[in-house]
Tab-separated table of N, CA and C and ligand atoms in Angstrom:
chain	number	residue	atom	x	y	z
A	437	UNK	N	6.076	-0.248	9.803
A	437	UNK	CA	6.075	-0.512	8.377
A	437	UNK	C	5.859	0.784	7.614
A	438	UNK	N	6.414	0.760	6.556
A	438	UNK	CA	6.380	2.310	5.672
A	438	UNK	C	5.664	1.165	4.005
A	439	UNK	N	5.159	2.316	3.454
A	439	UNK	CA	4.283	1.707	2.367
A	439	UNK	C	4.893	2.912	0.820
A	440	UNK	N	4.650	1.876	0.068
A	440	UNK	CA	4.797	2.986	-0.597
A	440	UNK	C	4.299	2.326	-2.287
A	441	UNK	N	3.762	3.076	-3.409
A	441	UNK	CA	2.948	2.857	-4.487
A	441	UNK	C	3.457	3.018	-5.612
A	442	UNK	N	3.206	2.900	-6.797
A	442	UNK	CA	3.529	2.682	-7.944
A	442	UNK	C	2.165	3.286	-9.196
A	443	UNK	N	1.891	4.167	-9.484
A	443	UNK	CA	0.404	4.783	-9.677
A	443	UNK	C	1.063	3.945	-11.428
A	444	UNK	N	2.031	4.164	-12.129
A	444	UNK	CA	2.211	3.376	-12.882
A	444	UNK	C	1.975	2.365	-13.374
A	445	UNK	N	2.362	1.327	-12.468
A	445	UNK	CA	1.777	-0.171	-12.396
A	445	UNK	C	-0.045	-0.618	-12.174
A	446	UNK	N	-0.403	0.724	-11.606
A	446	UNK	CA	-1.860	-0.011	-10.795
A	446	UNK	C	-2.502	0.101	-11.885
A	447	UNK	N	-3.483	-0.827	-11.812
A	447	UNK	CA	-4.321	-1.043	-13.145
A	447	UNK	C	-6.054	-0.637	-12.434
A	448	UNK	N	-5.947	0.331	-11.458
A	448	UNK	CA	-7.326	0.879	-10.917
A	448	UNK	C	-7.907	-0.191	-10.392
A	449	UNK	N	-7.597	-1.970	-9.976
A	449	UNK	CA	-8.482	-2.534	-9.668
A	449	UNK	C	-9.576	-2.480	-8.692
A	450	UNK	N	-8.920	-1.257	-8.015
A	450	UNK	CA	-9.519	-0.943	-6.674
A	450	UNK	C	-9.536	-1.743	-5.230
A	451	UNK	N	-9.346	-2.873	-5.333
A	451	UNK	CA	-8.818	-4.193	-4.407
A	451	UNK	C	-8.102	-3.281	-2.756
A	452	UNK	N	-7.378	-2.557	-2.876
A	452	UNK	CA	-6.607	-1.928	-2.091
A	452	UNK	C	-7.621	-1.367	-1.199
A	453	UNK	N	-7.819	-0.239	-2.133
A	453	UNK	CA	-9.322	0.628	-1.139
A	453	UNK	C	-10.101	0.097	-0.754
A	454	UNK	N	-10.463	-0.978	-1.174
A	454	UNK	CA	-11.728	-2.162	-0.739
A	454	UNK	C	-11.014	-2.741	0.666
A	455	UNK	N	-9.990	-3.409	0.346
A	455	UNK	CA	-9.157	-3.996	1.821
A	455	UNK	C	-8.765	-2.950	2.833
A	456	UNK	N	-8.172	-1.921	2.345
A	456	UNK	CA	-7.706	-1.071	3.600
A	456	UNK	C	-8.447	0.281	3.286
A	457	UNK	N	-9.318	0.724	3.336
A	457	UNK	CA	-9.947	1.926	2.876
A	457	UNK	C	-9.362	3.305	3.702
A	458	UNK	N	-8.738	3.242	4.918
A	458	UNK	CA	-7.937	4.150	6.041
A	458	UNK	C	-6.575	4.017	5.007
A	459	UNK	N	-6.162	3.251	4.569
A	459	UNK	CA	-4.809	3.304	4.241
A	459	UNK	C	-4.674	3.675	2.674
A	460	UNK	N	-5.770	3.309	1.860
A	460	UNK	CA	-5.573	3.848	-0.139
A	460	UNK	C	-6.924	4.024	-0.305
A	461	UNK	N	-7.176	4.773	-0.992
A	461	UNK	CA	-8.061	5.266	-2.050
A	461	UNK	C	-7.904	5.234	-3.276
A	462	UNK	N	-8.779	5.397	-4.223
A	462	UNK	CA	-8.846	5.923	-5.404
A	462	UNK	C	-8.797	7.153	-6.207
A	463	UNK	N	-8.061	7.267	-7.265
A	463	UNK	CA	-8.430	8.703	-7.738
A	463	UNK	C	-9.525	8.991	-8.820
A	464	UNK	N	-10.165	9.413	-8.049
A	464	UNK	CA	-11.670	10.213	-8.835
A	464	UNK	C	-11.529	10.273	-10.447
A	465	UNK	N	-10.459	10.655	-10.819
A	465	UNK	CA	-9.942	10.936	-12.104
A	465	UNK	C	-9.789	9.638	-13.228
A	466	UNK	N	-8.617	9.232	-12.731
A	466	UNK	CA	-8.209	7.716	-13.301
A	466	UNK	C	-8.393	6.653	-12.393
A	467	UNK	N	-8.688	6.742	-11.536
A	467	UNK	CA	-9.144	5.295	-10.712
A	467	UNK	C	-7.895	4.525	-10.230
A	468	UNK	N	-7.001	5.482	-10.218
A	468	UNK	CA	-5.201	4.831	-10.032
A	468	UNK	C	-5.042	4.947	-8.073
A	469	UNK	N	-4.685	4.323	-7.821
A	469	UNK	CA	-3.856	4.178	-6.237
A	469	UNK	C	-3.819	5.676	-5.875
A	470	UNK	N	-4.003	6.058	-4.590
A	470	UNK	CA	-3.805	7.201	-3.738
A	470	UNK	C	-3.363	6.462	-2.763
A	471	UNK	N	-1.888	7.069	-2.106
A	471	UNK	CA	-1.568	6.254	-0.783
A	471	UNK	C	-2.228	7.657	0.241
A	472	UNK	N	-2.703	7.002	1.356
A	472	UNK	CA	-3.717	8.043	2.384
A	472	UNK	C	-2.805	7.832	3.729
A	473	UNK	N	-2.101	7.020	4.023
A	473	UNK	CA	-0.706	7.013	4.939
A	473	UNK	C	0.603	6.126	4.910
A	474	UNK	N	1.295	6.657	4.619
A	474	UNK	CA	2.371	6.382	4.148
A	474	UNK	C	2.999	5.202	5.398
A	475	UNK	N	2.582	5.824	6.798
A	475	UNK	CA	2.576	4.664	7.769
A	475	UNK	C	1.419	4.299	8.917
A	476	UNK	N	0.986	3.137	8.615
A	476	UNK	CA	-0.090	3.142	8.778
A	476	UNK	C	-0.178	2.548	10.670
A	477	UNK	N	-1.556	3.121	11.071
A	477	UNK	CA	-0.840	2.928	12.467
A	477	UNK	C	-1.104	1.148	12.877
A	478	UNK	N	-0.773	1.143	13.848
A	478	UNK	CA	-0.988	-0.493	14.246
A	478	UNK	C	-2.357	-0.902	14.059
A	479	UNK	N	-3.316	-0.351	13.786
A	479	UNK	CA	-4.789	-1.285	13.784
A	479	UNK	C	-4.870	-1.295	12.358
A	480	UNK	N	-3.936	-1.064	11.856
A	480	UNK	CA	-4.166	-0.387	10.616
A	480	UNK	C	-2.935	-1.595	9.319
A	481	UNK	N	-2.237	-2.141	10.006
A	481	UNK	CA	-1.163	-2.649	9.534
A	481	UNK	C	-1.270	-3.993	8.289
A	482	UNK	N	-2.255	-4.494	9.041
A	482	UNK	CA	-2.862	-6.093	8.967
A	482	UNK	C	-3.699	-5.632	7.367
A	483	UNK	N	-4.493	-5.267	7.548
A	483	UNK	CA	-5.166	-4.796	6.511
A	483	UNK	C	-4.254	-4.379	5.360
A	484	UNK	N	-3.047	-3.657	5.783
A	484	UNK	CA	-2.320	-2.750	4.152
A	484	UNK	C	-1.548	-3.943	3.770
A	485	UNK	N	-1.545	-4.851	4.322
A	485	UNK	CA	-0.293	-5.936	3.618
A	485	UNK	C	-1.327	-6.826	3.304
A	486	UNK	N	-2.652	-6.682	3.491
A	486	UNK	CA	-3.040	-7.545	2.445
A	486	UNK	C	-3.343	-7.054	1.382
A	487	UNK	N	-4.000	-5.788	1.090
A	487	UNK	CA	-3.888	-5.332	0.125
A	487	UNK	C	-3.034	-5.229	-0.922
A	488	UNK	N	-1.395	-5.226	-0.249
A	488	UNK	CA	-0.562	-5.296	-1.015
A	488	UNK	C	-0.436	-6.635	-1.460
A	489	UNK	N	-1.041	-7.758	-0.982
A	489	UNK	CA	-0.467	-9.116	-1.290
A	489	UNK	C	-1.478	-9.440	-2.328
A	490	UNK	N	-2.651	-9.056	-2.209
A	490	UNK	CA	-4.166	-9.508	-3.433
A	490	UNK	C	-3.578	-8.078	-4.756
A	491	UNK	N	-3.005	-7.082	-4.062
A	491	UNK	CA	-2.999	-5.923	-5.537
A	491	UNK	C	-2.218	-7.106	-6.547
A	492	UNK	N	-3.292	-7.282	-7.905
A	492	UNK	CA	-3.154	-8.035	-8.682
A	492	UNK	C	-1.904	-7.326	-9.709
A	493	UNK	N	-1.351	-5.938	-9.694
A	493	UNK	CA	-0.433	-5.621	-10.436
A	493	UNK	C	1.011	-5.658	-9.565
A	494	UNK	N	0.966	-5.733	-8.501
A	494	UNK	CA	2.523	-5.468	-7.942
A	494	UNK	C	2.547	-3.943	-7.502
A	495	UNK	N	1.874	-3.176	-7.453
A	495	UNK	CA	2.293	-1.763	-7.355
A	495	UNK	C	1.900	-1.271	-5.632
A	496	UNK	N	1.986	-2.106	-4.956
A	496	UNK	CA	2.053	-1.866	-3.435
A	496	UNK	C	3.164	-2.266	-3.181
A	497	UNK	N	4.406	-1.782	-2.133
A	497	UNK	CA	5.487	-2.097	-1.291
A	497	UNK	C	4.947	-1.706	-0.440
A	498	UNK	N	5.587	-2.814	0.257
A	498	UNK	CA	5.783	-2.916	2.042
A	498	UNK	C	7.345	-3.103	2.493
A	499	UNK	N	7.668	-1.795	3.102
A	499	UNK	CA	9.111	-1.779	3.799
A	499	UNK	C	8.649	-2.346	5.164
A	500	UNK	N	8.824	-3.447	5.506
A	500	UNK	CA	8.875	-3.517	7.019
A	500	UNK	C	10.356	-2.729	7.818
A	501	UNK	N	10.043	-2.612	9.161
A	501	UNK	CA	10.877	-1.671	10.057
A	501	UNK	C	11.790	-2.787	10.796
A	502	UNK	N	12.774	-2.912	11.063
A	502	UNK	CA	13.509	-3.602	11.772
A	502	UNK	C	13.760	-2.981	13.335
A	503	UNK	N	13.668	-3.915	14.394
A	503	UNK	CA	13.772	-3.139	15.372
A	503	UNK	C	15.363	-2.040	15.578
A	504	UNK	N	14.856	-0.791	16.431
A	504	UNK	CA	15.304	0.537	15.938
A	504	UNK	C	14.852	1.301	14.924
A	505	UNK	N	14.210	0.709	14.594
A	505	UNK	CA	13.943	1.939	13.085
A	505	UNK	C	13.806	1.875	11.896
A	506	UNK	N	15.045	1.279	11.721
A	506	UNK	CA	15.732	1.332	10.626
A	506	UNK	C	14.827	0.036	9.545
A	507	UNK	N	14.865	0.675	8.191
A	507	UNK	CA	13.673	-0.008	7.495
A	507	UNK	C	15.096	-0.680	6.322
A	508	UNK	N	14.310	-2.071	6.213
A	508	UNK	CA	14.907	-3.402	5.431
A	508	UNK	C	14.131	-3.554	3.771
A	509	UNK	N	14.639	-3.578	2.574
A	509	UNK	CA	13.610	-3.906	1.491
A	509	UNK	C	12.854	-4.946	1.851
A	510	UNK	N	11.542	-4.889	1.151
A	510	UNK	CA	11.424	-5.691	0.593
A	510	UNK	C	11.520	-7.366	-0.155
A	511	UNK	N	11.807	-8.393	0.028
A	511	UNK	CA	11.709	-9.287	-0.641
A	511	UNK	C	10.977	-9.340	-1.882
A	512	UNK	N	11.819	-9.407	-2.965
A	512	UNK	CA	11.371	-9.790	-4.224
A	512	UNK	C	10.995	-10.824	-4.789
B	382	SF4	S1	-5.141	-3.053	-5.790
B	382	SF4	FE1	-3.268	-2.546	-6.949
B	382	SF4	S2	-3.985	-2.299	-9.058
B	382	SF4	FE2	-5.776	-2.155	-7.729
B	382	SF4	S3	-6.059	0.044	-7.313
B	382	SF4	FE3	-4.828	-0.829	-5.646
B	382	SF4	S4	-2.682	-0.494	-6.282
B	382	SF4	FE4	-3.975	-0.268	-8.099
């Protein structure tokens, strides 16, 4: 899975860093999304898609990987 953020959309709830703290942070500054791995490893996976599913603004994607590699959008 590849991840990827929207510092735009996030409204700082912090929800993310709370759920996956290895995978987002906060910025010190504005309190907006930091992505901390872009792919997160397998113990690590479970955790970033929930984050993305509770982030109350939408500003988490999750590309899942299709076997080979090759990465599929999203569902909207
Ligand atoms: S949960 Fe969503 S809105 Fe909250 S800090 Fe993370 S990305 Fe931003």
């Amino acid at each position: 899975m590849e991840l990827g953020i929207d510092r735009e959309r996030c409204q700082s709830a912090g929800m993310c860093a709370l759920t996956a703290p290895e995978v987002f942070d906060q910025d010190a500054e504005d309190g907006r999304v930091l992505l901390l791995r872009t792919r997160p490893s397998p113990g690590q996976d479970t955790a970033a898609r929930q984050a993305a599913d509770i982030c109350p603004s939408g500003a988490i994607t999750v590309i899942e990987e299709r076997e080979g590699g090759s990465s599929a959008a999203p569902e909207s």
